[in-house]
mmCIF file of C-alpha atoms and ligand atoms in Angstrom:
data_model
loop_
_atom_site.group_PDB
_atom_site.id
_atom_site.type_symbol
_atom_site.label_atom_id
_atom_site.label_comp_id
_atom_site.label_asym_id
_atom_site.label_seq_id
_atom_site.Cartn_x
_atom_site.Cartn_y
_atom_site.Cartn_z
ATOM 1 C CA MET A 1 0.076 0.116 -0.216
ATOM 2 C CA LYS A 2 1.322 3.408 -1.039
ATOM 3 C CA MET A 3 1.149 6.095 1.802
ATOM 4 C CA PHE A 4 1.743 9.648 1.882
ATOM 5 C CA LEU A 5 4.042 10.642 4.713
ATOM 6 C CA PHE A 6 4.737 14.295 5.284
ATOM 7 C CA LEU A 7 7.452 15.481 7.536
ATOM 8 C CA LEU A 8 8.186 19.022 8.332
ATOM 9 C CA LEU A 9 10.988 20.194 10.576
ATOM 10 C CA LEU A 10 9.699 23.364 11.753
ATOM 11 C CA GLY A 11 12.684 24.999 13.819
ATOM 12 C CA ILE A 12 15.826 24.539 15.300
ATOM 13 C CA VAL A 13 17.262 26.707 17.673
ATOM 14 C CA GLY A 14 20.691 27.262 17.579
ATOM 15 C CA PRO A 15 23.299 27.998 20.200
ATOM 16 C CA HIS A 16 22.397 30.031 23.243
ATOM 17 C CA CYS A 17 24.476 32.911 23.877
ATOM 18 C CA THR A 18 24.028 32.614 27.597
ATOM 19 C CA SER A 19 25.244 29.146 28.123
ATOM 20 C CA ALA A 20 28.171 27.261 26.766
ATOM 21 C CA ARG A 21 26.029 24.327 26.146
ATOM 22 C CA THR A 22 23.905 24.301 22.855
ATOM 23 C CA HIS A 23 20.314 23.093 23.002
ATOM 24 C CA SER A 24 17.976 22.211 20.300
ATOM 25 C CA LEU A 25 14.183 22.884 20.003
ATOM 26 C CA LYS A 26 12.341 20.715 17.422
ATOM 27 C CA TYR A 27 8.886 20.231 16.197
ATOM 28 C CA PHE A 28 7.979 17.477 13.924
ATOM 29 C CA TYR A 29 4.483 17.573 12.320
ATOM 30 C CA THR A 30 3.503 14.236 10.665
ATOM 31 C CA ALA A 31 0.625 14.027 8.480
ATOM 32 C CA SER A 32 -0.540 10.688 6.784
ATOM 33 C CA SER A 33 -3.541 9.201 5.262
ATOM 34 C CA GLY A 34 -4.784 5.557 5.599
ATOM 35 C CA VAL A 35 -2.032 4.460 7.670
ATOM 36 C CA PRO A 36 -3.383 1.597 9.786
ATOM 37 C CA ASN A 37 -3.244 2.344 13.630
ATOM 38 C CA PHE A 38 -1.638 5.535 13.014
ATOM 39 C CA PRO A 39 -3.088 8.904 13.674
ATOM 40 C CA GLU A 40 -4.003 11.233 10.499
ATOM 41 C CA PHE A 41 -1.862 13.859 12.165
ATOM 42 C CA VAL A 42 0.768 14.047 15.032
ATOM 43 C CA VAL A 43 3.009 16.735 16.548
ATOM 44 C CA VAL A 44 5.975 15.864 18.516
ATOM 45 C CA GLY A 45 7.931 18.645 20.159
ATOM 46 C CA LEU A 46 11.584 17.766 21.533
ATOM 47 C CA VAL A 47 14.186 19.796 23.581
ATOM 48 C CA ASP A 48 17.647 18.137 23.111
ATOM 49 C CA GLU A 49 15.938 15.058 21.535
ATOM 50 C CA VAL A 50 13.375 14.352 24.584
ATOM 51 C CA GLU A 51 9.954 14.564 23.752
ATOM 52 C CA MET A 52 8.281 17.394 25.679
ATOM 53 C CA VAL A 53 4.759 17.727 24.026
ATOM 54 C CA HIS A 54 2.550 15.409 22.045
ATOM 55 C CA TYR A 55 -0.647 16.108 19.927
ATOM 56 C CA ASP A 56 -2.477 13.790 17.688
ATOM 57 C CA SER A 57 -5.843 13.579 15.807
ATOM 58 C CA ASN A 58 -6.876 10.903 18.038
ATOM 59 C CA THR A 59 -6.870 12.630 21.381
ATOM 60 C CA LYS A 60 -7.203 16.020 19.806
ATOM 61 C CA ARG A 61 -5.137 17.319 23.028
ATOM 62 C CA ALA A 62 -1.866 18.890 23.349
ATOM 63 C CA GLU A 63 -0.211 17.278 26.298
ATOM 64 C CA PRO A 64 3.040 17.533 28.470
ATOM 65 C CA LYS A 65 5.465 14.720 28.351
ATOM 66 C CA GLN A 66 7.654 15.941 31.058
ATOM 67 C CA ASP A 67 7.005 17.375 34.245
ATOM 68 C CA TRP A 68 8.433 20.546 33.621
ATOM 69 C CA MET A 69 6.123 21.203 30.784
ATOM 70 C CA SER A 70 3.154 20.171 32.967
ATOM 71 C CA ASN A 71 4.280 23.151 35.460
ATOM 72 C CA ILE A 72 4.043 25.773 32.537
ATOM 73 C CA THR A 73 0.405 26.178 33.717
ATOM 74 C CA ASP A 74 1.785 27.951 36.762
ATOM 75 C CA GLU A 75 2.921 30.818 34.518
ATOM 76 C CA VAL A 76 0.396 30.477 31.415
ATOM 77 C CA PRO A 77 -2.830 28.741 32.627
ATOM 78 C CA ASP A 78 -4.215 28.396 29.305
ATOM 79 C CA TYR A 79 -1.092 27.039 27.520
ATOM 80 C CA TRP A 80 -2.181 23.624 26.839
ATOM 81 C CA GLU A 81 -5.376 25.067 25.328
ATOM 82 C CA GLY A 82 -3.434 27.501 23.295
ATOM 83 C CA GLU A 83 -1.121 24.659 21.898
ATOM 84 C CA THR A 84 -4.315 22.597 21.400
ATOM 85 C CA GLN A 85 -5.861 25.134 19.474
ATOM 86 C CA ILE A 86 -2.845 25.803 17.110
ATOM 87 C CA ALA A 87 -2.476 22.088 16.649
ATOM 88 C CA LEU A 88 -6.226 21.592 15.668
ATOM 89 C CA SER A 89 -5.432 24.452 13.057
ATOM 90 C CA ASN A 90 -2.478 22.692 11.869
ATOM 91 C CA GLN A 91 -4.128 19.529 11.553
ATOM 92 C CA GLN A 92 -6.938 20.987 9.134
ATOM 93 C CA PHE A 93 -4.093 22.851 7.145
ATOM 94 C CA TYR A 94 -2.113 19.388 6.460
ATOM 95 C CA LYS A 95 -5.234 17.353 6.012
ATOM 96 C CA VAL A 96 -5.972 19.743 2.866
ATOM 97 C CA GLY A 97 -2.302 19.388 1.860
ATOM 98 C CA ILE A 98 -2.530 15.725 2.062
ATOM 99 C CA GLU A 99 -5.902 15.827 -0.056
ATOM 100 C CA THR A 100 -4.041 17.986 -2.623
ATOM 101 C CA LEU A 101 -1.085 15.665 -2.774
ATOM 102 C CA LYS A 102 -3.437 12.810 -3.242
ATOM 103 C CA GLN A 103 -5.160 14.598 -6.143
ATOM 104 C CA ARG A 104 -1.748 15.693 -7.881
ATOM 105 C CA PHE A 105 -0.445 12.246 -7.892
ATOM 106 C CA ASN A 106 -3.680 10.343 -8.453
ATOM 107 C CA GLN A 107 -3.503 8.631 -5.207
ATOM 108 C CA THR A 108 -7.039 7.017 -4.624
ATOM 109 C CA GLY A 109 -6.355 5.157 -1.381
ATOM 110 C CA GLY A 110 -4.825 6.288 1.566
HETATM 111 C C1 LIG B 1 6.322 20.944 39.246
HETATM 112 O O1 LIG B 1 5.346 21.123 40.172
HETATM 113 C C2 LIG B 1 5.334 20.032 41.060
HETATM 114 C C3 LIG B 1 3.780 20.451 41.873
HETATM 115 O O2 LIG B 1 3.873 21.883 42.095
HETATM 116 C C4 LIG B 1 6.502 20.208 42.021
HETATM 117 O O3 LIG B 1 6.376 19.100 42.943
HETATM 118 C C5 LIG B 1 7.547 19.974 40.810
HETATM 119 O O4 LIG B 1 8.885 19.817 41.567
HETATM 120 C C6 LIG B 1 7.768 20.793 39.832
HETATM 121 N N1 LIG B 1 8.554 20.401 38.822
HETATM 122 C C7 LIG B 1 9.707 20.862 38.092
HETATM 123 C C8 LIG B 1 10.480 20.262 37.223
HETATM 124 O O5 LIG B 1 9.560 22.048 38.358
HETATM 125 C C1 LIG B 2 -2.984 11.875 -13.174
HETATM 126 O O1 LIG B 2 -3.837 11.830 -13.966
HETATM 127 C C2 LIG B 2 -3.962 12.482 -15.232
HETATM 128 C C3 LIG B 2 -5.290 12.195 -16.058
HETATM 129 O O2 LIG B 2 -5.109 10.857 -16.421
HETATM 130 C C4 LIG B 2 -2.465 12.778 -15.920
HETATM 131 O O3 LIG B 2 -2.676 13.659 -16.949
HETATM 132 C C5 LIG B 2 -1.461 13.003 -14.982
HETATM 133 O O4 LIG B 2 -0.155 12.943 -15.546
HETATM 134 C C6 LIG B 2 -1.482 11.865 -13.546
HETATM 135 N N1 LIG B 2 -0.455 12.623 -12.661
HETATM 136 C C7 LIG B 2 0.602 11.612 -12.251
HETATM 137 C C8 LIG B 2 1.394 12.500 -11.287
HETATM 138 O O5 LIG B 2 0.675 10.522 -12.468
#
């Protein structure tokens, strides 16, 4: 079965001037169509290659994957609601992209 997998590396933050160490921030957006047991849209956010945020089209919730991310609501109470809205909006955007690709490549299945 052919499948469309879409990967977009949204951003990598380079060296931080205040620290000798280099850290990274990466977000992976994955959109797919018709892949068994795999959500149509997944967002994974990583700091230094450790997953700290996760969203998928099954749960439709942006959720913390690390304690220190859970605590962000101490400072920004509606952080997860905001992240969820952004992810939902991107999910729609990527769904349209997948449909467009399917049309352009005459892909009738997933
Ligand atoms: C997060 O908050 C909990 C409860 O307030 C606290 O026990 C914990 O130490 C905090 N963790 C971090 C990494 O700040
Ligand atoms: C898709 O089908 C159309 C009509 O048959 C054809 O003109 C076009 O070249 C096809 N596109 C691809 C990417 O195969």
